[in-house]
Structure formats: C-alpha cells, structure tokens
Amino acid sequence: MILKNLIYILQSENYDFKRFLRFAYSRLDWWRLEKRKKIVWTPKARLINIVSVMIFSLLVAYFLVKYGSLGALIILLMILFLPFLIGFSLIIIKPLDIILKARKIKKAKSILESKRPIVIGITGSYGKTSAKEILNSILAEKFKVLKTPENVNTDIGIANFIIKEKEKLRTSDIFIVEMGAYQIGDIAKICEMVGPDYSILTGINESHLERFGSLENIVNGKFELPERTKKISFVNFDDENIKN
C-alpha cells in the first residue's frame, strides 16, 4: 500500500523525481495521499512497482538472514527511505521506458496519418478543458468529433488514447487535442505527433512557474502550439501575456 501511494505521488508529479522527493518528505502520511485522483496503472507505473517490490523483498530477505531480529528493526527504518527506492527503480527502467514511449508515439502518429482527421490543438495556462468541451459541443452539431478525455494532455497520454481509440479516429472528421506542458518542448513533442491544423491558445499566467522557471519560458512553451499550427491559430488577445 505504501509503495502504491508513493508511485501515485510520483505519477502525479509527472515522474519528476526531485519534485516527488520534496513532496514525499513534506507529507509523511503517504498512505492517505491517493485522494484527488486514483493511480493509473500504466506500463511505466507497473514496471516501477514490480522493480521496487523485487528490490525491497531482496533487501528484507538479506537483512533478516544476516541480522535476525535486528534485521527486522533495520527493515522498519528502511521504510523512511522508500522514496529513494522508488527513484532507484525509476532509473533502472528508464532505458526501457524511453524505447517503449518512442514506439507508442510513432504508432500513434502512424494511426493519425492513415486516416487524417482535422486536428485542433488547445493549450494555455487556464481554460483548456472548458474550451475543448465548448468547441466539441459546437462542432458535434455537424461533424463527427473525437476529443481527448479529461486530464489526458501529455504526449504519452495522448498517444495511448489514439492507439486505444484508433477505430473511432478512422470515422471521425475532427480530433480535438488538449495539450499540457511542464517545461519547454512538451507541446512541441505533441505537435510533432498529431500535426495540428488549427489551434487555440486560451491564455497565459504563472501556472507551473516553479517547473518552467520563468514567465518567459511559459510563454515560449505555450507558443510552441501556434508556431507549429499548419493553418490558423486563434489566440486570446484579451490576455496581456499573449498580446505582448
């Protein structure tokens, strides 16, 4: 249960180990943290869980055999260092994760290219989901529309959705893609995969400033979508950060 909740925190922090570590040691009640959302057992999360359980089991066996009853005390102390064990597991699976991720993104791109719907990308510091739902309601009056579900806005999340819904995509006229970002380059990767024909930039503020590092980086990161839009990008000129 503790490992599960730690992996949930890691996933919530987008597998950023430094942020995960800081959060884990600021909230030691790990077993209560799976509140807002539930863990999504992706292949990556399962791999981290399997590797972590294997390493922990080996350590438990080693300390019990070598130190006996004292080993049990050492095992209890080990619980304090479980976040580092999760981080070690993350490092171990990283090469395989990179390979599998690249394959999925390539497959998703191929699916989109085989039956090319009109792709509309939506990003911004706020209002992405609302804009997506409103646009979907309007366009669905005349077209067959498929949209990414709530909270699916990363490259691998979108790739998984495309692969899962490939049959629906083949009969859709329009595909609306919500795009999130935690650093410069995130949206560019998504654009490379889906190739947006049209796009909407809702607005820019200091959301995720601690990850981007500066407002300038946020602006540059969000503008990766308009810059990579094939036809027309609609941007919100009521937003000063966009207008500037």
PDB file of C-alpha atoms in Angstrom:
ATOM      1  CA  MET A   1       0.000   0.000   0.000  1.00  0.00           C
ATOM      2  CA  ILE A   2       2.845   2.412   0.875  1.00  0.00           C
ATOM      3  CA  LEU A   3       4.633   1.671  -2.406  1.00  0.00           C
ATOM      4  CA  LYS A   4       1.384   2.157  -4.311  1.00  0.00           C
ATOM      5  CA  ASN A   5       0.820   5.584  -2.752  1.00  0.00           C
ATOM      6  CA  LEU A   6       4.408   6.636  -3.412  1.00  0.00           C
ATOM      7  CA  ILE A   7       4.058   5.645  -7.075  1.00  0.00           C
ATOM      8  CA  TYR A   8       0.792   7.628  -7.133  1.00  0.00           C
ATOM      9  CA  ILE A   9       2.688  10.724  -5.899  1.00  0.00           C
ATOM     10  CA  LEU A  10       5.444  10.142  -8.474  1.00  0.00           C
ATOM     11  CA  GLN A  11       2.847   9.863 -11.232  1.00  0.00           C
ATOM     12  CA  SER A  12       1.060  13.000 -10.002  1.00  0.00           C
ATOM     13  CA  GLU A  13       4.395  14.848 -10.220  1.00  0.00           C
ATOM     14  CA  ASN A  14       4.777  13.667 -13.825  1.00  0.00           C
ATOM     15  CA  TYR A  15       7.658  11.354 -12.825  1.00  0.00           C
ATOM     16  CA  ASP A  16       9.818  14.326 -11.777  1.00  0.00           C
ATOM     17  CA  PHE A  17      11.970  12.711  -9.066  1.00  0.00           C
ATOM     18  CA  LYS A  18      13.084  15.946  -7.358  1.00  0.00           C
ATOM     19  CA  ARG A  19       9.509  17.204  -7.002  1.00  0.00           C
ATOM     20  CA  PHE A  20       8.375  13.737  -5.899  1.00  0.00           C
ATOM     21  CA  LEU A  21      11.070  13.556  -3.212  1.00  0.00           C
ATOM     22  CA  ARG A  22      10.300  17.043  -1.898  1.00  0.00           C
ATOM     23  CA  PHE A  23       6.588  16.276  -1.719  1.00  0.00           C
ATOM     24  CA  ALA A  24       7.025  12.830  -0.161  1.00  0.00           C
ATOM     25  CA  TYR A  25       9.188  14.103   2.685  1.00  0.00           C
ATOM     26  CA  SER A  26       6.942  17.088   3.340  1.00  0.00           C
ATOM     27  CA  ARG A  27       3.945  14.745   3.727  1.00  0.00           C
ATOM     28  CA  LEU A  28       4.878  11.589   5.621  1.00  0.00           C
ATOM     29  CA  ASP A  29       1.276  10.293   5.717  1.00  0.00           C
ATOM     30  CA  TRP A  30       1.844   8.515   2.370  1.00  0.00           C
ATOM     31  CA  TRP A  31      -0.992   6.049   2.867  1.00  0.00           C
ATOM     32  CA  ARG A  32      -3.579   8.846   2.811  1.00  0.00           C
ATOM     33  CA  LEU A  33      -2.456  10.703  -0.287  1.00  0.00           C
ATOM     34  CA  GLU A  34      -4.460   8.937  -3.008  1.00  0.00           C
ATOM     35  CA  LYS A  35      -7.395  11.320  -2.649  1.00  0.00           C
ATOM     36  CA  ARG A  36      -7.900  13.678  -5.607  1.00  0.00           C
ATOM     37  CA  LYS A  37      -7.276  11.064  -8.261  1.00  0.00           C
ATOM     38  CA  LYS A  38      -6.501   7.355  -8.400  1.00  0.00           C
ATOM     39  CA  ILE A  39      -3.270   5.873  -9.653  1.00  0.00           C
ATOM     40  CA  VAL A  40      -3.357   4.957 -13.328  1.00  0.00           C
ATOM     41  CA  TRP A  41      -1.613   1.621 -13.763  1.00  0.00           C
ATOM     42  CA  THR A  42       0.255   2.409 -16.950  1.00  0.00           C
ATOM     43  CA  PRO A  43       3.039   0.049 -18.098  1.00  0.00           C
ATOM     44  CA  LYS A  44       5.553   2.521 -16.605  1.00  0.00           C
ATOM     45  CA  ALA A  45       3.820   2.574 -13.218  1.00  0.00           C
ATOM     46  CA  ARG A  46       3.574  -1.229 -13.204  1.00  0.00           C
ATOM     47  CA  LEU A  47       7.259  -1.597 -14.047  1.00  0.00           C
ATOM     48  CA  ILE A  48       8.266   0.759 -11.236  1.00  0.00           C
ATOM     49  CA  ASN A  49       6.046  -1.187  -8.840  1.00  0.00           C
ATOM     50  CA  ILE A  50       7.452  -4.576  -9.882  1.00  0.00           C
ATOM     51  CA  VAL A  51      11.084  -3.436  -9.673  1.00  0.00           C
ATOM     52  CA  SER A  52      10.502  -1.702  -6.317  1.00  0.00           C
ATOM     53  CA  VAL A  53       8.810  -4.773  -4.814  1.00  0.00           C
ATOM     54  CA  MET A  54      11.628  -7.028  -6.047  1.00  0.00           C
ATOM     55  CA  ILE A  55      14.367  -4.804  -4.608  1.00  0.00           C
ATOM     56  CA  PHE A  56      12.533  -4.339  -1.308  1.00  0.00           C
ATOM     57  CA  SER A  57      11.913  -8.106  -0.991  1.00  0.00           C
ATOM     58  CA  LEU A  58      15.581  -8.864  -1.626  1.00  0.00           C
ATOM     59  CA  LEU A  59      16.658  -6.322   0.983  1.00  0.00           C
ATOM     60  CA  VAL A  60      14.182  -7.732   3.521  1.00  0.00           C
ATOM     61  CA  ALA A  61      15.457 -11.277   2.938  1.00  0.00           C
ATOM     62  CA  TYR A  62      19.091 -10.154   3.187  1.00  0.00           C
ATOM     63  CA  PHE A  63      18.702  -8.267   6.475  1.00  0.00           C
ATOM     64  CA  LEU A  64      16.575 -10.978   8.098  1.00  0.00           C
ATOM     65  CA  VAL A  65      19.042 -13.731   7.179  1.00  0.00           C
ATOM     66  CA  LYS A  66      22.160 -11.740   8.115  1.00  0.00           C
ATOM     67  CA  TYR A  67      20.973  -9.907  11.237  1.00  0.00           C
ATOM     68  CA  GLY A  68      17.967 -11.856  12.501  1.00  0.00           C
ATOM     69  CA  SER A  69      15.778  -9.868  14.911  1.00  0.00           C
ATOM     70  CA  LEU A  70      17.998  -6.812  14.439  1.00  0.00           C
ATOM     71  CA  GLY A  71      17.242  -7.103  10.732  1.00  0.00           C
ATOM     72  CA  ALA A  72      13.545  -6.536  11.482  1.00  0.00           C
ATOM     73  CA  LEU A  73      14.445  -3.190  13.071  1.00  0.00           C
ATOM     74  CA  ILE A  74      16.555  -2.265  10.033  1.00  0.00           C
ATOM     75  CA  ILE A  75      13.598  -3.104   7.770  1.00  0.00           C
ATOM     76  CA  LEU A  76      11.364  -0.719   9.737  1.00  0.00           C
ATOM     77  CA  LEU A  77      13.964   2.028   9.303  1.00  0.00           C
ATOM     78  CA  MET A  78      14.100   1.236   5.569  1.00  0.00           C
ATOM     79  CA  ILE A  79      10.537   2.475   5.202  1.00  0.00           C
ATOM     80  CA  LEU A  80      11.850   6.021   5.681  1.00  0.00           C
ATOM     81  CA  PHE A  81      13.981   5.575   2.561  1.00  0.00           C
ATOM     82  CA  LEU A  82      11.300   4.071   0.325  1.00  0.00           C
ATOM     83  CA  PRO A  83      11.063   7.262  -1.804  1.00  0.00           C
ATOM     84  CA  PHE A  84      14.718   6.738  -2.756  1.00  0.00           C
ATOM     85  CA  LEU A  85      13.939   3.109  -3.615  1.00  0.00           C
ATOM     86  CA  ILE A  86      11.192   4.330  -5.953  1.00  0.00           C
ATOM     87  CA  GLY A  87      13.684   6.745  -7.510  1.00  0.00           C
ATOM     88  CA  PHE A  88      16.223   3.946  -7.997  1.00  0.00           C
ATOM     89  CA  SER A  89      13.541   1.853  -9.724  1.00  0.00           C
ATOM     90  CA  LEU A  90      12.748   4.830 -11.969  1.00  0.00           C
ATOM     91  CA  ILE A  91      16.411   4.973 -13.035  1.00  0.00           C
ATOM     92  CA  ILE A  92      16.534   1.214 -13.716  1.00  0.00           C
ATOM     93  CA  ILE A  93      13.503   1.229 -16.036  1.00  0.00           C
ATOM     94  CA  LYS A  94      14.374   4.499 -17.797  1.00  0.00           C
ATOM     95  CA  PRO A  95      16.079   2.973 -20.898  1.00  0.00           C
ATOM     96  CA  LEU A  96      13.159   0.597 -21.474  1.00  0.00           C
ATOM     97  CA  ASP A  97      10.660   3.397 -20.797  1.00  0.00           C
ATOM     98  CA  ILE A  98      12.296   5.615 -23.451  1.00  0.00           C
ATOM     99  CA  ILE A  99      12.144   2.810 -26.050  1.00  0.00           C
ATOM    100  CA  LEU A 100       8.512   1.905 -25.307  1.00  0.00           C
ATOM    101  CA  LYS A 101       7.440   5.562 -25.258  1.00  0.00           C
ATOM    102  CA  ALA A 102       9.072   6.252 -28.631  1.00  0.00           C
ATOM    103  CA  ARG A 103       7.340   3.199 -30.145  1.00  0.00           C
ATOM    104  CA  LYS A 104       3.927   4.265 -28.855  1.00  0.00           C
ATOM    105  CA  ILE A 105       4.298   7.818 -30.139  1.00  0.00           C
ATOM    106  CA  LYS A 106       5.420   6.515 -33.537  1.00  0.00           C
ATOM    107  CA  LYS A 107       2.436   4.154 -33.663  1.00  0.00           C
ATOM    108  CA  ALA A 108       0.005   6.921 -32.684  1.00  0.00           C
ATOM    109  CA  LYS A 109       1.425   9.222 -35.364  1.00  0.00           C
ATOM    110  CA  SER A 110       1.036   6.475 -37.950  1.00  0.00           C
ATOM    111  CA  ILE A 111      -2.618   5.902 -36.963  1.00  0.00           C
ATOM    112  CA  LEU A 112      -3.407   9.598 -37.377  1.00  0.00           C
ATOM    113  CA  GLU A 113      -1.680   9.754 -40.756  1.00  0.00           C
ATOM    114  CA  SER A 114      -3.524   6.700 -42.095  1.00  0.00           C
ATOM    115  CA  LYS A 115      -6.940   8.364 -41.837  1.00  0.00           C
ATOM    116  CA  ARG A 116      -6.271  12.030 -41.429  1.00  0.00           C
ATOM    117  CA  PRO A 117      -8.982  13.879 -39.449  1.00  0.00           C
ATOM    118  CA  ILE A 118      -8.760  17.637 -38.947  1.00  0.00           C
ATOM    119  CA  VAL A 119      -6.688  18.107 -35.769  1.00  0.00           C
ATOM    120  CA  ILE A 120      -7.385  21.035 -33.439  1.00  0.00           C
ATOM    121  CA  GLY A 121      -4.910  21.643 -30.639  1.00  0.00           C
ATOM    122  CA  ILE A 122      -5.799  23.569 -27.492  1.00  0.00           C
ATOM    123  CA  THR A 123      -3.362  24.837 -24.873  1.00  0.00           C
ATOM    124  CA  GLY A 124      -2.974  27.593 -22.290  1.00  0.00           C
ATOM    125  CA  SER A 125      -2.345  28.092 -18.594  1.00  0.00           C
ATOM    126  CA  TYR A 126      -6.080  28.029 -17.933  1.00  0.00           C
ATOM    127  CA  GLY A 127      -9.363  27.242 -19.685  1.00  0.00           C
ATOM    128  CA  LYS A 128      -8.061  24.372 -21.841  1.00  0.00           C
ATOM    129  CA  THR A 129     -10.675  21.831 -20.802  1.00  0.00           C
ATOM    130  CA  SER A 130     -13.541  24.344 -20.919  1.00  0.00           C
ATOM    131  CA  ALA A 131     -12.529  25.477 -24.424  1.00  0.00           C
ATOM    132  CA  LYS A 132     -12.299  21.852 -25.525  1.00  0.00           C
ATOM    133  CA  GLU A 133     -15.763  20.968 -24.217  1.00  0.00           C
ATOM    134  CA  ILE A 134     -17.398  24.093 -25.695  1.00  0.00           C
ATOM    135  CA  LEU A 135     -15.728  23.551 -29.073  1.00  0.00           C
ATOM    136  CA  ASN A 136     -16.753  19.902 -29.063  1.00  0.00           C
ATOM    137  CA  SER A 137     -20.407  20.821 -28.364  1.00  0.00           C
ATOM    138  CA  ILE A 138     -20.445  23.289 -31.265  1.00  0.00           C
ATOM    139  CA  LEU A 139     -18.673  21.104 -33.842  1.00  0.00           C
ATOM    140  CA  ALA A 140     -20.592  17.943 -32.901  1.00  0.00           C
ATOM    141  CA  GLU A 141     -23.721  19.554 -34.336  1.00  0.00           C
ATOM    142  CA  LYS A 142     -22.350  18.991 -37.831  1.00  0.00           C
ATOM    143  CA  PHE A 143     -19.262  16.762 -37.618  1.00  0.00           C
ATOM    144  CA  LYS A 144     -18.113  13.521 -36.049  1.00  0.00           C
ATOM    145  CA  VAL A 145     -15.797  14.727 -33.307  1.00  0.00           C
ATOM    146  CA  LEU A 146     -13.382  12.844 -31.047  1.00  0.00           C
ATOM    147  CA  LYS A 147     -11.688  14.649 -28.159  1.00  0.00           C
ATOM    148  CA  THR A 148      -9.059  13.697 -25.639  1.00  0.00           C
ATOM    149  CA  PRO A 149     -10.679  12.907 -22.278  1.00  0.00           C
ATOM    150  CA  GLU A 150     -10.270  14.985 -19.132  1.00  0.00           C
ATOM    151  CA  ASN A 151      -6.699  15.145 -17.762  1.00  0.00           C
ATOM    152  CA  VAL A 152      -5.194  13.399 -20.808  1.00  0.00           C
ATOM    153  CA  ASN A 153      -2.868  16.087 -22.149  1.00  0.00           C
ATOM    154  CA  THR A 154       0.699  14.703 -22.185  1.00  0.00           C
ATOM    155  CA  ASP A 155       2.465  13.158 -25.170  1.00  0.00           C
ATOM    156  CA  ILE A 156       2.292   9.582 -23.883  1.00  0.00           C
ATOM    157  CA  GLY A 157      -1.275  10.027 -22.557  1.00  0.00           C
ATOM    158  CA  ILE A 158      -2.439  11.300 -25.948  1.00  0.00           C
ATOM    159  CA  ALA A 159      -0.537   8.521 -27.744  1.00  0.00           C
ATOM    160  CA  ASN A 160      -2.215   5.872 -25.575  1.00  0.00           C
ATOM    161  CA  PHE A 161      -5.623   7.433 -26.270  1.00  0.00           C
ATOM    162  CA  ILE A 162      -5.030   7.478 -30.045  1.00  0.00           C
ATOM    163  CA  ILE A 163      -3.989   3.812 -30.021  1.00  0.00           C
ATOM    164  CA  LYS A 164      -6.956   2.819 -27.852  1.00  0.00           C
ATOM    165  CA  GLU A 165      -9.488   4.770 -29.935  1.00  0.00           C
ATOM    166  CA  LYS A 166      -7.998   4.142 -33.388  1.00  0.00           C
ATOM    167  CA  GLU A 167     -11.278   2.790 -34.784  1.00  0.00           C
ATOM    168  CA  LYS A 168     -13.193   5.885 -33.644  1.00  0.00           C
ATOM    169  CA  LEU A 169     -10.470   8.083 -35.109  1.00  0.00           C
ATOM    170  CA  ARG A 170     -10.882   6.456 -38.516  1.00  0.00           C
ATOM    171  CA  THR A 171     -14.531   7.529 -38.609  1.00  0.00           C
ATOM    172  CA  SER A 172     -14.013  10.992 -37.088  1.00  0.00           C
ATOM    173  CA  ASP A 173     -13.915  14.242 -39.034  1.00  0.00           C
ATOM    174  CA  ILE A 174     -12.242  16.227 -36.273  1.00  0.00           C
ATOM    175  CA  PHE A 175      -9.868  15.328 -33.435  1.00  0.00           C
ATOM    176  CA  ILE A 176      -9.590  17.872 -30.596  1.00  0.00           C
ATOM    177  CA  VAL A 177      -6.388  17.541 -28.581  1.00  0.00           C
ATOM    178  CA  GLU A 178      -5.828  19.254 -25.246  1.00  0.00           C
ATOM    179  CA  MET A 179      -2.105  19.887 -24.705  1.00  0.00           C
ATOM    180  CA  GLY A 180      -0.473  20.388 -21.305  1.00  0.00           C
ATOM    181  CA  ALA A 181       3.125  21.319 -20.539  1.00  0.00           C
ATOM    182  CA  TYR A 182       5.517  21.390 -17.601  1.00  0.00           C
ATOM    183  CA  GLN A 183       8.583  22.544 -19.500  1.00  0.00           C
ATOM    184  CA  ILE A 184       9.702  23.941 -22.845  1.00  0.00           C
ATOM    185  CA  GLY A 185       9.466  21.249 -25.523  1.00  0.00           C
ATOM    186  CA  ASP A 186       6.466  19.352 -24.118  1.00  0.00           C
ATOM    187  CA  ILE A 187       3.940  20.877 -26.527  1.00  0.00           C
ATOM    188  CA  ALA A 188       6.384  20.686 -29.442  1.00  0.00           C
ATOM    189  CA  LYS A 189       6.559  16.894 -28.927  1.00  0.00           C
ATOM    190  CA  ILE A 190       2.777  16.598 -29.004  1.00  0.00           C
ATOM    191  CA  CYS A 191       2.590  18.751 -32.152  1.00  0.00           C
ATOM    192  CA  GLU A 192       5.178  16.554 -33.838  1.00  0.00           C
ATOM    193  CA  MET A 193       2.942  13.561 -33.146  1.00  0.00           C
ATOM    194  CA  VAL A 194      -0.518  14.968 -34.024  1.00  0.00           C
ATOM    195  CA  GLY A 195       0.287  17.766 -36.519  1.00  0.00           C
ATOM    196  CA  PRO A 196      -2.390  20.350 -35.583  1.00  0.00           C
ATOM    197  CA  ASP A 197      -4.251  22.002 -38.486  1.00  0.00           C
ATOM    198  CA  TYR A 198      -5.877  24.593 -36.234  1.00  0.00           C
ATOM    199  CA  SER A 199      -5.203  25.660 -32.663  1.00  0.00           C
ATOM    200  CA  ILE A 200      -6.434  27.746 -29.757  1.00  0.00           C
ATOM    201  CA  LEU A 201      -4.265  29.460 -27.128  1.00  0.00           C
ATOM    202  CA  THR A 202      -6.605  30.304 -24.242  1.00  0.00           C
ATOM    203  CA  GLY A 203      -4.365  32.397 -22.015  1.00  0.00           C
ATOM    204  CA  ILE A 204      -1.056  32.520 -20.172  1.00  0.00           C
ATOM    205  CA  ASN A 205      -0.327  33.123 -16.494  1.00  0.00           C
ATOM    206  CA  GLU A 206       2.220  31.924 -13.941  1.00  0.00           C
ATOM    207  CA  SER A 207       0.708  28.468 -13.540  1.00  0.00           C
ATOM    208  CA  HIS A 208       3.523  25.854 -13.174  1.00  0.00           C
ATOM    209  CA  LEU A 209       6.043  28.694 -12.769  1.00  0.00           C
ATOM    210  CA  GLU A 210       8.130  26.518 -10.429  1.00  0.00           C
ATOM    211  CA  ARG A 211       8.558  23.978 -13.236  1.00  0.00           C
ATOM    212  CA  PHE A 212       9.103  26.350 -16.148  1.00  0.00           C
ATOM    213  CA  GLY A 213      11.421  28.623 -14.175  1.00  0.00           C
ATOM    214  CA  SER A 214      10.134  31.940 -15.566  1.00  0.00           C
ATOM    215  CA  LEU A 215       7.101  33.543 -17.195  1.00  0.00           C
ATOM    216  CA  GLU A 216       9.152  33.945 -20.376  1.00  0.00           C
ATOM    217  CA  ASN A 217       9.655  30.179 -20.506  1.00  0.00           C
ATOM    218  CA  ILE A 218       5.916  29.633 -20.024  1.00  0.00           C
ATOM    219  CA  VAL A 219       5.159  31.989 -22.922  1.00  0.00           C
ATOM    220  CA  ASN A 220       7.711  30.259 -25.158  1.00  0.00           C
ATOM    221  CA  GLY A 221       6.381  26.847 -24.140  1.00  0.00           C
ATOM    222  CA  LYS A 222       2.726  27.681 -24.843  1.00  0.00           C
ATOM    223  CA  PHE A 223       3.546  29.385 -28.148  1.00  0.00           C
ATOM    224  CA  GLU A 224       5.013  26.112 -29.421  1.00  0.00           C
ATOM    225  CA  LEU A 225       1.433  25.283 -30.461  1.00  0.00           C
ATOM    226  CA  PRO A 226       0.661  28.376 -32.617  1.00  0.00           C
ATOM    227  CA  GLU A 227       4.136  28.181 -34.128  1.00  0.00           C
ATOM    228  CA  ARG A 228       3.516  24.582 -35.224  1.00  0.00           C
ATOM    229  CA  THR A 229      -0.074  25.009 -36.436  1.00  0.00           C
ATOM    230  CA  LYS A 230      -0.456  24.334 -40.160  1.00  0.00           C
ATOM    231  CA  LYS A 231      -3.376  26.664 -40.982  1.00  0.00           C
ATOM    232  CA  ILE A 232      -4.854  29.074 -38.423  1.00  0.00           C
ATOM    233  CA  SER A 233      -4.190  29.643 -34.730  1.00  0.00           C
ATOM    234  CA  PHE A 234      -6.705  31.545 -32.593  1.00  0.00           C
ATOM    235  CA  VAL A 235      -5.075  33.390 -29.685  1.00  0.00           C
ATOM    236  CA  ASN A 236      -6.691  35.328 -26.851  1.00  0.00           C
ATOM    237  CA  PHE A 237      -5.682  38.987 -27.229  1.00  0.00           C
ATOM    238  CA  ASP A 238      -7.581  39.891 -24.041  1.00  0.00           C
ATOM    239  CA  ASP A 239      -4.689  38.171 -22.261  1.00  0.00           C
ATOM    240  CA  GLU A 240      -1.812  40.615 -21.781  1.00  0.00           C
ATOM    241  CA  ASN A 241       0.889  37.917 -21.776  1.00  0.00           C
ATOM    242  CA  ILE A 242      -0.308  36.703 -25.175  1.00  0.00           C
ATOM    243  CA  LYS A 243      -0.834  40.197 -26.571  1.00  0.00           C
ATOM    244  CA  ASN A 244       2.640  41.331 -25.518  1.00  0.00           C
TER     245      ASN A 244
END
